[in-house]
Coordinates of C-alpha atoms in Angstrom, one line a residue:
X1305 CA 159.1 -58.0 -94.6
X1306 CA 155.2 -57.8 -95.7
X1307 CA 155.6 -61.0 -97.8
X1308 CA 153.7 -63.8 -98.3
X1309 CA 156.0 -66.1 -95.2
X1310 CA 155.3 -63.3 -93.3
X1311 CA 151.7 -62.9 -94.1
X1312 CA 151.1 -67.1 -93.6
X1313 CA 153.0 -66.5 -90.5
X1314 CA 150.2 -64.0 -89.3
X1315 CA 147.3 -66.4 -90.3
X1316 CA 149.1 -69.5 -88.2
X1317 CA 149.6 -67.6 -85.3
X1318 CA 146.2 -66.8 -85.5
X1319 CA 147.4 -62.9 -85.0
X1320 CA 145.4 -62.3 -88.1
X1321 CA 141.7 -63.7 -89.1
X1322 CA 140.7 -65.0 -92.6
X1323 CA 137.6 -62.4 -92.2
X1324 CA 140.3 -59.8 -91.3
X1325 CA 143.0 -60.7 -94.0
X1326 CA 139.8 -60.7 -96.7
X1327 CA 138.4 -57.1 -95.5
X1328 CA 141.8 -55.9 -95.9
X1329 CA 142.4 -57.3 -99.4
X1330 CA 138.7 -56.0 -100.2
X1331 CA 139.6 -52.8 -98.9
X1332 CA 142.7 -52.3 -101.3
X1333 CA 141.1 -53.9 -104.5
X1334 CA 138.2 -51.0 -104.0
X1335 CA 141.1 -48.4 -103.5
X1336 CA 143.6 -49.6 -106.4
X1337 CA 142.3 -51.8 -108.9
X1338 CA 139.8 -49.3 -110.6
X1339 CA 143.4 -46.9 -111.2
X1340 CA 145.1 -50.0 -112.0
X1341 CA 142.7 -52.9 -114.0
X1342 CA 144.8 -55.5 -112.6
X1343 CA 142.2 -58.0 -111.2
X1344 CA 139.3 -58.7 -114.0
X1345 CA 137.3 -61.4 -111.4
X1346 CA 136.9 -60.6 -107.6
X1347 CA 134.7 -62.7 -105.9
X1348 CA 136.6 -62.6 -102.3
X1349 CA 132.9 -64.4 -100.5
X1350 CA 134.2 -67.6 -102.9
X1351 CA 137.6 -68.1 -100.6
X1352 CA 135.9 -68.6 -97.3
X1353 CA 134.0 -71.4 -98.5
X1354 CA 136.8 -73.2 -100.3
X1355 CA 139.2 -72.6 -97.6
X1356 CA 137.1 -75.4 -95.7
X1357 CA 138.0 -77.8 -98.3
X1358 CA 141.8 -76.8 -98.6
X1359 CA 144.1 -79.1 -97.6
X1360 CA 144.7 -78.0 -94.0
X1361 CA 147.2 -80.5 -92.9
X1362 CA 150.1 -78.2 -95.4
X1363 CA 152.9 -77.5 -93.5
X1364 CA 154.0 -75.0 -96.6
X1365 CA 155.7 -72.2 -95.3
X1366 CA 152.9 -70.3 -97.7
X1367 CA 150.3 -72.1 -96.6
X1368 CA 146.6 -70.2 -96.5
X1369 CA 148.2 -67.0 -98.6
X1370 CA 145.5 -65.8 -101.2
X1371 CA 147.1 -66.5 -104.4
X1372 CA 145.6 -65.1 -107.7
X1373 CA 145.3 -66.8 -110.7
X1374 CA 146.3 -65.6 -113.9
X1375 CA 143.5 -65.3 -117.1
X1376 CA 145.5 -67.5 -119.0
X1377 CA 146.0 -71.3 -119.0
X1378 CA 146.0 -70.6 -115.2
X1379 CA 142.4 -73.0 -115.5
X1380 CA 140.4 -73.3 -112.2
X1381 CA 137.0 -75.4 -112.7
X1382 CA 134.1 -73.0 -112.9
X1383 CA 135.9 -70.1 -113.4
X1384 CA 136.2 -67.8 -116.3
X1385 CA 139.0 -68.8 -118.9
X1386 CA 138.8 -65.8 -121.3
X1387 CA 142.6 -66.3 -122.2
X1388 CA 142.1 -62.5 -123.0
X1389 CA 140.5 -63.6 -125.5
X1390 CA 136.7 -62.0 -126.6
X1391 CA 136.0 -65.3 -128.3
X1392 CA 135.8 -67.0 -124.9
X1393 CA 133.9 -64.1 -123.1
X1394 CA 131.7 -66.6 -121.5
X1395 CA 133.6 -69.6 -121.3
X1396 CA 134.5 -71.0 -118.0
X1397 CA 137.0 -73.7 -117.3
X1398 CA 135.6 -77.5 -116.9
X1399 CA 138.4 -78.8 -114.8
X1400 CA 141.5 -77.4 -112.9
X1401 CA 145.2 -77.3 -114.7
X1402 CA 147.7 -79.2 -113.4
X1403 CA 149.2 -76.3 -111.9
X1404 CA 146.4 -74.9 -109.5
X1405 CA 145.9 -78.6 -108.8
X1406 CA 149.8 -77.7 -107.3
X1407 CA 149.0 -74.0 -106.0
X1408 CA 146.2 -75.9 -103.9
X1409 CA 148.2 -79.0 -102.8
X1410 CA 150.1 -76.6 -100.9
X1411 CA 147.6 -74.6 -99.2
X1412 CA 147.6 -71.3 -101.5
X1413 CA 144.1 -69.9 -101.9
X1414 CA 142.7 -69.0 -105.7
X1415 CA 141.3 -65.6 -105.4
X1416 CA 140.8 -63.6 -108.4
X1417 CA 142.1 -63.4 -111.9
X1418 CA 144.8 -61.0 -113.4
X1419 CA 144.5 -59.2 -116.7
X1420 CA 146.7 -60.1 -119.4
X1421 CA 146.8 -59.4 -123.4
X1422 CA 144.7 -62.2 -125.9
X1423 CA 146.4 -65.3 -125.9
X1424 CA 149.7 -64.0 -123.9
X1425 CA 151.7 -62.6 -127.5
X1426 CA 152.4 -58.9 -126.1
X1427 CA 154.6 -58.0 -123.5
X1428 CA 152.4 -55.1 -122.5
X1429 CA 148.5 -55.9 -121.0
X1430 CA 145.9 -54.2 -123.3
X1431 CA 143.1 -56.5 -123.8
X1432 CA 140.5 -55.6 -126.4
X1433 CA 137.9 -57.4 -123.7
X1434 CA 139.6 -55.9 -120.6
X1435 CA 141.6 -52.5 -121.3
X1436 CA 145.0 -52.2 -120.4
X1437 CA 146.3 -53.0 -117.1
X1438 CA 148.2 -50.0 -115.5
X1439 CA 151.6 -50.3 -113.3
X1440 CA 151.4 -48.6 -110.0
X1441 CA 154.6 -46.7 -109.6
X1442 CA 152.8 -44.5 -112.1
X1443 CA 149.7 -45.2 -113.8
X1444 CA 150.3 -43.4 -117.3
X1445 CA 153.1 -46.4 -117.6
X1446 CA 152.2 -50.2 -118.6
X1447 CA 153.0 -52.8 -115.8
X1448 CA 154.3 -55.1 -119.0
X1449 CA 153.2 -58.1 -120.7
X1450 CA 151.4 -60.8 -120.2
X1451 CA 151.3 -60.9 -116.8
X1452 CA 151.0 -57.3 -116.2
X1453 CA 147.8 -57.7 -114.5
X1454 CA 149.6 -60.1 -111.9
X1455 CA 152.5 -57.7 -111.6
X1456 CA 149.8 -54.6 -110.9
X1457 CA 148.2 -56.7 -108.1
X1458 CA 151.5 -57.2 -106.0
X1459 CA 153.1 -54.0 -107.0
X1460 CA 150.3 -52.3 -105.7
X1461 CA 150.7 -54.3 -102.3
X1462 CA 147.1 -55.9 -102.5
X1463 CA 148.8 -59.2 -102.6
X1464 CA 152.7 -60.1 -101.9
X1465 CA 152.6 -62.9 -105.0
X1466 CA 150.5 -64.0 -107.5
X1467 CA 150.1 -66.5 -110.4
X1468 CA 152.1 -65.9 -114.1
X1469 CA 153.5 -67.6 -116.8
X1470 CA 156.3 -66.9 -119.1
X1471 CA 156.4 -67.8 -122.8
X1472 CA 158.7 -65.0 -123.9
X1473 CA 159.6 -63.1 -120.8
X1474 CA 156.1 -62.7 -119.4
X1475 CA 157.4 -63.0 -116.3
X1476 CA 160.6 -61.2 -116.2
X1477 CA 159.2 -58.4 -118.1
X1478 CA 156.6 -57.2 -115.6
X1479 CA 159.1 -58.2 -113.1
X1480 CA 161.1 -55.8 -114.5
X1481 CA 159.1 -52.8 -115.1
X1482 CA 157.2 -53.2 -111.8
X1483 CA 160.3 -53.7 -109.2
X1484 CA 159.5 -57.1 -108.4
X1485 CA 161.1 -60.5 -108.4
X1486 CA 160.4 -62.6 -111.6
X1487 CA 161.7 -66.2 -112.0
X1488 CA 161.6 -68.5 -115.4
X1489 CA 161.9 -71.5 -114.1
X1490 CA 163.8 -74.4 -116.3
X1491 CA 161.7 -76.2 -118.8
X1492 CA 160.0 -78.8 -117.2
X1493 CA 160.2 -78.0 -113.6
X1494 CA 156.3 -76.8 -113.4
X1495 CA 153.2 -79.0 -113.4
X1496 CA 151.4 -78.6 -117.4
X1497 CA 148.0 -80.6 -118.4
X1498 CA 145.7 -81.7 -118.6
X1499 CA 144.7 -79.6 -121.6
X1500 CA 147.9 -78.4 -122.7
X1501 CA 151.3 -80.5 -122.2
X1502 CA 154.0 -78.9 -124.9
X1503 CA 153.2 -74.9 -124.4
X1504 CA 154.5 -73.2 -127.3
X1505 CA 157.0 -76.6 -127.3
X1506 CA 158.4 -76.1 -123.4
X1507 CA 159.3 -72.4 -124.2
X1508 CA 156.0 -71.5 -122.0
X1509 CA 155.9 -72.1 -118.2
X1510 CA 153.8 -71.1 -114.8
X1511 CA 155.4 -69.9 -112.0
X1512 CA 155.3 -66.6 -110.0
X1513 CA 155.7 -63.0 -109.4
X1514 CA 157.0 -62.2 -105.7
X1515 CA 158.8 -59.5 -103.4
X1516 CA 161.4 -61.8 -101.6
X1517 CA 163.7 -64.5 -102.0
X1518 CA 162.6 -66.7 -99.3
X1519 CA 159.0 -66.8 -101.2
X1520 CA 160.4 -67.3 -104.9
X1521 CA 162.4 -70.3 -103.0
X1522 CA 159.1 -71.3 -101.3
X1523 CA 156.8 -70.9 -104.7
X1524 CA 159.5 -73.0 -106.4
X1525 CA 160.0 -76.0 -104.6
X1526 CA 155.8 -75.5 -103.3
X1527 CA 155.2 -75.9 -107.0
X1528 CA 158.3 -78.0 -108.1
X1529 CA 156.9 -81.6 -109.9
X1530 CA 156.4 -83.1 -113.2
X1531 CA 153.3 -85.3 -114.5
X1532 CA 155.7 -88.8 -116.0
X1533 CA 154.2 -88.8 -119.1
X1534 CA 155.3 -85.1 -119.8
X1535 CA 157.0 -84.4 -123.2
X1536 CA 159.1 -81.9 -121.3
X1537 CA 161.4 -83.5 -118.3
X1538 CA 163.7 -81.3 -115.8
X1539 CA 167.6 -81.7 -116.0
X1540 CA 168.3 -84.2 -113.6
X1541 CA 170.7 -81.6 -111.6
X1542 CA 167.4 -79.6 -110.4
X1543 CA 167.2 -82.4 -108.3
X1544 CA 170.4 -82.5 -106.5
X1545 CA 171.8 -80.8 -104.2
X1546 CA 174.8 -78.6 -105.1
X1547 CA 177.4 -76.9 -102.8
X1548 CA 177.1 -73.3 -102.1
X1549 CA 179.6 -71.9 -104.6
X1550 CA 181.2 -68.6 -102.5
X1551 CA 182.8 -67.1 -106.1
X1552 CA 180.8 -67.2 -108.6
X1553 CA 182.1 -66.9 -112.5
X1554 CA 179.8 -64.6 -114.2
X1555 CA 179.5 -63.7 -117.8
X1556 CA 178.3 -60.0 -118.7
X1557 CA 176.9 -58.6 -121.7
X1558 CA 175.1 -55.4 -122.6
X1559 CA 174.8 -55.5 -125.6
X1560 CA 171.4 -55.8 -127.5
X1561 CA 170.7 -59.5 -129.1
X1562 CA 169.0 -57.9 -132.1
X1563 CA 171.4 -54.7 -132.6
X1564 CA 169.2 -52.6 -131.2
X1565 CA 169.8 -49.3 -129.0
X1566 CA 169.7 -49.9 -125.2
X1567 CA 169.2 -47.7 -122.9
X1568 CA 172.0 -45.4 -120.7
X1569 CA 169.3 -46.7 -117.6
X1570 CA 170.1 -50.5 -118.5
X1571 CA 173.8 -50.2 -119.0
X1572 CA 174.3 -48.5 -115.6
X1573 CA 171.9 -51.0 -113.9
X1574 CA 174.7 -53.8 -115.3
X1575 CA 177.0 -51.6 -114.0
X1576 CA 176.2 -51.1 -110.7
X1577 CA 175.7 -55.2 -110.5
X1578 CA 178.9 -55.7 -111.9
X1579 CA 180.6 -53.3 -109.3
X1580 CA 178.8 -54.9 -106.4
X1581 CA 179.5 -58.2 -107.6
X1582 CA 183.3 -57.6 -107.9
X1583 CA 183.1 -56.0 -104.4
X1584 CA 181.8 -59.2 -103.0
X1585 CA 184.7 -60.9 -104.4
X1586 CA 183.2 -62.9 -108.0
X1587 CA 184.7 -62.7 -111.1
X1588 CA 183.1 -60.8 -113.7
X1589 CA 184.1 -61.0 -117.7
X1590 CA 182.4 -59.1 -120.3
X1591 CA 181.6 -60.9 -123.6
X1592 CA 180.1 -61.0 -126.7
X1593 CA 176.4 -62.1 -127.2
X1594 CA 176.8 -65.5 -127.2
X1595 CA 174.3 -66.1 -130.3
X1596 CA 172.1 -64.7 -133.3
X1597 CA 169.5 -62.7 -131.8
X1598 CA 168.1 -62.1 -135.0
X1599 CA 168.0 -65.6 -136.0
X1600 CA 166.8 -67.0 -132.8
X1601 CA 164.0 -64.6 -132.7
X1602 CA 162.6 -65.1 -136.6
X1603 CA 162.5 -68.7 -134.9
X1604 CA 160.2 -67.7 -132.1
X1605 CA 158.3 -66.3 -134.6
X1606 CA 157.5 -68.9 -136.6
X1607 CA 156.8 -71.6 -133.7
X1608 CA 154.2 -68.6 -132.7
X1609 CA 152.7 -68.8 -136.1
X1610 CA 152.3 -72.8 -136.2
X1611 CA 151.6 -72.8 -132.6
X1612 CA 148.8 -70.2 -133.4
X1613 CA 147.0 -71.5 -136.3
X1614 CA 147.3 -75.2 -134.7
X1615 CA 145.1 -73.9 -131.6
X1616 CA 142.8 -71.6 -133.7
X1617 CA 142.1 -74.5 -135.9
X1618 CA 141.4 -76.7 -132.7
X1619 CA 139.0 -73.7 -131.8
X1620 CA 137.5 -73.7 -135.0
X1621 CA 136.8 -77.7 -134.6
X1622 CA 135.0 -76.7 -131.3
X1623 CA 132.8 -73.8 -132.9
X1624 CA 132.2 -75.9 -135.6
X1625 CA 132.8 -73.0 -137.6
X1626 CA 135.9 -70.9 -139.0
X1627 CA 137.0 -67.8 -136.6
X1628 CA 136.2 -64.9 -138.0
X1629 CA 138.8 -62.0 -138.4
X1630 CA 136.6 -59.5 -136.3
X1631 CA 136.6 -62.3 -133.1
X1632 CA 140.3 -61.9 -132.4
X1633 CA 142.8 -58.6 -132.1
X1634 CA 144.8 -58.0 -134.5
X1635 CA 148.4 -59.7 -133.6
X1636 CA 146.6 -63.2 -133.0
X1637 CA 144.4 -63.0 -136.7
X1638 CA 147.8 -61.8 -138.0
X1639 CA 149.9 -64.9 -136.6
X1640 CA 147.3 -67.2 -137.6
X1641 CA 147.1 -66.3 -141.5
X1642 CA 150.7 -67.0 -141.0
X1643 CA 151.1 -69.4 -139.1
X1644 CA 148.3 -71.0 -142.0
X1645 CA 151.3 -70.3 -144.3
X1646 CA 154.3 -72.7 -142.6
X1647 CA 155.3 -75.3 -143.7
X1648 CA 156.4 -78.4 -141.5
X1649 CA 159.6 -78.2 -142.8
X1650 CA 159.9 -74.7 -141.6
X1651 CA 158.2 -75.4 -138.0
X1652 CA 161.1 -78.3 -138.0
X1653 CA 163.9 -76.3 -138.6
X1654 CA 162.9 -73.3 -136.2
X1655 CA 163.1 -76.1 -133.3
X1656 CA 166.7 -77.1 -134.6
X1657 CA 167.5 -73.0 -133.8
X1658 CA 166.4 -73.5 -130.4
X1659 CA 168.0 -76.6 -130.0
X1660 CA 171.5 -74.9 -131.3
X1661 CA 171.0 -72.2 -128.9
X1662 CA 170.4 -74.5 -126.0
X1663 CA 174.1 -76.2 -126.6
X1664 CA 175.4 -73.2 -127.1
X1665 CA 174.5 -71.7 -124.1
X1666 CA 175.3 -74.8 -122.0
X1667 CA 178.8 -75.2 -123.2
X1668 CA 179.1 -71.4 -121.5
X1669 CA 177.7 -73.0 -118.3
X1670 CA 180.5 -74.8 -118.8
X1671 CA 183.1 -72.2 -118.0
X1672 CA 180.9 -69.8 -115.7
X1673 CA 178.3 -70.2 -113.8
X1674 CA 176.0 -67.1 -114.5
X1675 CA 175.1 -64.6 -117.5
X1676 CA 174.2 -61.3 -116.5
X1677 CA 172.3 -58.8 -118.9
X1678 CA 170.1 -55.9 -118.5
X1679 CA 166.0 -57.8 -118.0
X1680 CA 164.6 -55.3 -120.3
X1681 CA 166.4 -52.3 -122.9
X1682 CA 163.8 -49.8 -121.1
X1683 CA 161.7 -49.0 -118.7
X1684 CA 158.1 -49.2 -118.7
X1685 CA 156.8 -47.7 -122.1
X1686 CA 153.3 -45.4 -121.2
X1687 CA 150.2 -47.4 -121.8
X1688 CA 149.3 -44.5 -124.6
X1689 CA 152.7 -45.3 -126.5
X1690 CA 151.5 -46.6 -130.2
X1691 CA 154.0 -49.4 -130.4
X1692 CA 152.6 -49.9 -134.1
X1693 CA 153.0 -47.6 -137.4
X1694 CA 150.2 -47.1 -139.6
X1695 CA 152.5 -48.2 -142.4
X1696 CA 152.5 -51.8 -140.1
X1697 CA 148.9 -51.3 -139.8
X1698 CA 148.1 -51.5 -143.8
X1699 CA 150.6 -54.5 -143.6
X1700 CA 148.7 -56.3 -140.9
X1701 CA 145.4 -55.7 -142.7
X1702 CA 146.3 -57.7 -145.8
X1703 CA 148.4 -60.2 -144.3
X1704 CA 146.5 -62.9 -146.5
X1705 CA 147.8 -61.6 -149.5
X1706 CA 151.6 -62.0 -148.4
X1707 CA 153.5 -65.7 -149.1
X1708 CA 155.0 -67.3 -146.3
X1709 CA 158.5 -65.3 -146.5
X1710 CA 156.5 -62.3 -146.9
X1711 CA 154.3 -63.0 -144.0
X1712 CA 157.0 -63.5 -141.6
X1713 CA 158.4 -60.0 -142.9
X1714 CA 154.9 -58.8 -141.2
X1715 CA 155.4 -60.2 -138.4
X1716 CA 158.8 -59.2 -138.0
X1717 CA 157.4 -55.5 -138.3
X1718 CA 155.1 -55.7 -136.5
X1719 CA 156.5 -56.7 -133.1
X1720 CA 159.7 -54.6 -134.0
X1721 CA 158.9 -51.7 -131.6
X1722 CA 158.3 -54.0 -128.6
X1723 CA 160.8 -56.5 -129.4
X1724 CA 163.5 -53.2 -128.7
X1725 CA 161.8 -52.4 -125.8
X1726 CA 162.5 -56.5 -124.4
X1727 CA 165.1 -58.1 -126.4
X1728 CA 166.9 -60.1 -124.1
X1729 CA 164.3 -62.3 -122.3
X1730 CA 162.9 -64.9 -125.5
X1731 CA 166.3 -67.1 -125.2
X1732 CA 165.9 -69.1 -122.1
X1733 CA 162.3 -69.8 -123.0
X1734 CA 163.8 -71.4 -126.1
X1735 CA 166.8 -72.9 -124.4
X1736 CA 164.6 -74.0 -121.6
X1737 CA 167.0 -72.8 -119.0
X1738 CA 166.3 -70.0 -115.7
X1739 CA 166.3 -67.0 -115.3
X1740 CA 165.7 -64.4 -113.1
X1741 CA 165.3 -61.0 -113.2
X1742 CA 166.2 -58.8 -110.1
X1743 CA 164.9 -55.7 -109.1
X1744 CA 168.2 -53.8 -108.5
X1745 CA 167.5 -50.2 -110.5
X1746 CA 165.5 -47.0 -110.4
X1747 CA 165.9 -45.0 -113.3
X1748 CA 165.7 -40.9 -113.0
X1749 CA 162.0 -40.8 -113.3
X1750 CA 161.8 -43.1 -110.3
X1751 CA 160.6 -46.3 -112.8
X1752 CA 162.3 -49.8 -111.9
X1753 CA 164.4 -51.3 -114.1
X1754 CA 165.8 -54.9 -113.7
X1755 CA 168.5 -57.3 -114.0
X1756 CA 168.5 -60.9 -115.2
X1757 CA 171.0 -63.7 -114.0
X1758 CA 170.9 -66.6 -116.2
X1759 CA 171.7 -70.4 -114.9
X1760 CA 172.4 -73.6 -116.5
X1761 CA 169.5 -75.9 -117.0
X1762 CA 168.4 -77.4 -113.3
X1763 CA 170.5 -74.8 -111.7
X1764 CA 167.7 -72.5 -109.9
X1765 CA 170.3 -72.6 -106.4
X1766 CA 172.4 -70.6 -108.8
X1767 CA 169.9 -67.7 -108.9
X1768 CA 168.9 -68.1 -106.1
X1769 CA 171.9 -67.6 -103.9
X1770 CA 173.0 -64.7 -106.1
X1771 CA 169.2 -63.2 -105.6
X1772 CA 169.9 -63.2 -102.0
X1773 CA 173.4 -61.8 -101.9
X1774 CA 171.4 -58.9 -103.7
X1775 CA 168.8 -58.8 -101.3
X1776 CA 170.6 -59.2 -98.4
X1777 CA 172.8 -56.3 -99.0
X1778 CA 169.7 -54.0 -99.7
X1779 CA 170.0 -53.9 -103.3
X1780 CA 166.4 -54.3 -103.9
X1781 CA 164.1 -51.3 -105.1
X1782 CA 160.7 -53.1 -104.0
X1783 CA 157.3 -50.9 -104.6
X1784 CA 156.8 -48.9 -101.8
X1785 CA 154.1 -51.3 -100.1
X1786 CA 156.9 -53.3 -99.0
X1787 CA 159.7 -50.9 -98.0

């Protein structure tokens, strides 16, 4: 298996070089990434210097594996830290985060930076200041959002894993319409600060996109650790270490959290899980959706509008100067004039939603141990989809003539399209418990199509061990690279 145990493996054993690793990866980045736009830094001479530096006493099982970093809160000092952003064209990062502090304790090497959408709020990649990242099982289709940059990069095979985070499903989205492997870790499981500590209040986290189980394991517990003074602490049964369950009990549910259509692809993906599962002896019930979809998304909204104005304003203090409404796309100037607009009272009461949801899916955790749903209602959608109407458009244009309830109308239009496209992945952000989603489908025009298993808070072995009973019995589609 070309991943990135494998590819460490090589560089121990010295049966490959750095210098012929780097030519390699040069090679492919020349050949892919101008189809693609998945990297927006290269600067392969840098990772021969720093390697010098690196901690060379890491035993890591990924130890010395070129790791790149995504353009969003993914801070490495010196280096760009656009956020996608064209007000911070020029900026560069004055210290590391927290988490490539992490990603270099263990011997992983910084190299590049992944395209991803202004300030992480689409689940495609289309940066004003980059252009939109492509997926490469076919380049007319989006590799997903944000971290569709990352996804490009390893489903193109230049790279085995690479750097993402997940606020929404940023992870399991691209995981999903790229054939790759794409964990949500629980809330606070994954190194956050220095700058920021509450990211989008714990429903934001950094982690991974990979090609195998053994590296997703690796990644996890590589990366695994929690500053003590962090708002956001891990359930104490991460930590322990749980028997090896040989029949599961797993929910199932199909149906869409927002009453939206899903597509024939995603049902029979769920179906051809559920089969396999049952053949391997678990127990399998189908049930309702075990919340308000609706509800729990107007929520996410409005933390995203507070969360929004509360960092422009932050900017603003920094510039010295208001932002003006030509500096930022669209989406982020139209959360901001909302997010201007709610009141604390509101922000409050969106946080008791989540809070609600959490309960409520942990009492289910109770009585099974998994929840099975389709990752994503469709596959990719083609980079030249318009996933906005120009009725939207007019909306968005005037958003500061709209009260708050009207404003949050907007916004609910606006992301409508995309939010039926990816329904099901904004609840364990908000519930702060893992998920994975699994690449187990191909549709009919040959596009992957995933599967997500969520666990109980802390309960990662779960996925896990029901990732490699998939993978094990060759249930992966993987991007060709790695067939």
């Amino acid at each position: 298996m070309k991943d990135g145990i494998e590819l460490a493996r090589q560089l121990k054993s010295k049966q490959l070089s750095y210098e012929e690793l780097m030519a390699d990866i040069i090679k492919k980045v020349n050949e892919k990434n101008p189809a693609l736009n998945a990297l927006v830094t290269f600067e392969p001479e840098k990772i021969l210097d720093e390697k010098r530096q690196f901690n060379e006493k890491s035993d890591h099982p990924l130890h010395g594996v070129p790791f790149p970093l995504k353009m969003l809160g993914q801070e490495k000092k010196g280096w760009l830290a656009t956020f996608g952003s064209r007000l911070f064209q020029t900026q560069r990062a004055s210290k590391n985060s927290n988490f490539v502090n992490q990603v270099e304790s263990i011997g992983l090497m910084p190299l590049g930076q992944t395209n991803s959408p202004e300030f992480g709020f689409k689940n495609i990649t289309d940066a004003q200041i980059y252009g939109p990242a492509r997926n490469p099982w076919n380049t007319d289709y989006s590799p997903g959002g944000s971290s569709g940059g990352a996804a490009a990069v390893v489903a193109s095979g230049i790279l085995p894993l690479a750097g993402a985070s997940d606020g929404g499903g940023s992870i399991r989205i691209p995981a999903s319409f790229c054939g790759l492997i794409g964990l949500k870790p629980s809330r606070g499981t994954m190194p956050v600060g220095p700058q920021a500590w509450r990211g989008w209040q714990g429903a934001a986290i950094d982690f991974g996109l990979t090609v195998s189980m053994r590296d997703t394991k690796a990644l996890f517990t590589g990366l695994r650790g929690i500053h003590t003074g962090a708002p956001y602490q891990v359930a104490p049964a991460e930590w322990q270490t749980h028997e090896k369950k040989k029949h599961l009990k797993i929910a199932v549910c199909t149906a869409s959290p927002i009453g939206s259509v899903i597509s024939e692809e995603a049902k029979q993906a769920v179906a051809n899980a559920v089969l396999f599962l049952e053949q391997q002896g678990h127990e399998v019930i189908e049930i309702n959706y075990p919340l308000d979809g609706r509800r729990l998304i107007q929520s996410y909204y409005q933390m995203n509008g507070a969360e929004t104005a509360a960092m422009i304003q932050s900017i603003e203090d920094g510039l010295g100067r208001q932002v003006r409404q030509t500096e930022l796309e669209p989406i982020s100037w139209t959360l901001l004039q909302y997010g201007n607009k709610v009141s604390a009272s509101t922000y409050i009461r969106s946080l008791h939603v989540w809070d609600h949801a959490a309960i409520t899916m942990e009492e289910l955790f109770q009585e099974v141990d998994l929840f099975l749903s389709p990752t994503t209602a469709f596959s990719a959608p083609e980079v030249a989809r318009d996933l906005q109407s120009d009725a939207i458009r007019e909306k968005i244009a005037n958003i500061q003539e709209y009260n708050e309830k009207e404003s949050l109308e907007v916004i609910s239009e606006m992301f409508e399209e995309s939010l039926q496209i990816t329904p099901y992945t904004q609840l364990a952000n908000l519930t702060g418990q893992p998920a994975i989603s699994l690449p187990t489908h191909l549709t009919k025009d040959f596009l992957p199509l995933g599967i997500q298993f969520m666990a109980a808070r802390g309960r990662e072995d779960l996925l896990f061990q029901i990732g490699e009973l998939f993978e094990e019995h060759g249930k992966f589609h993987l991007p060709p690279s790695y067939r």
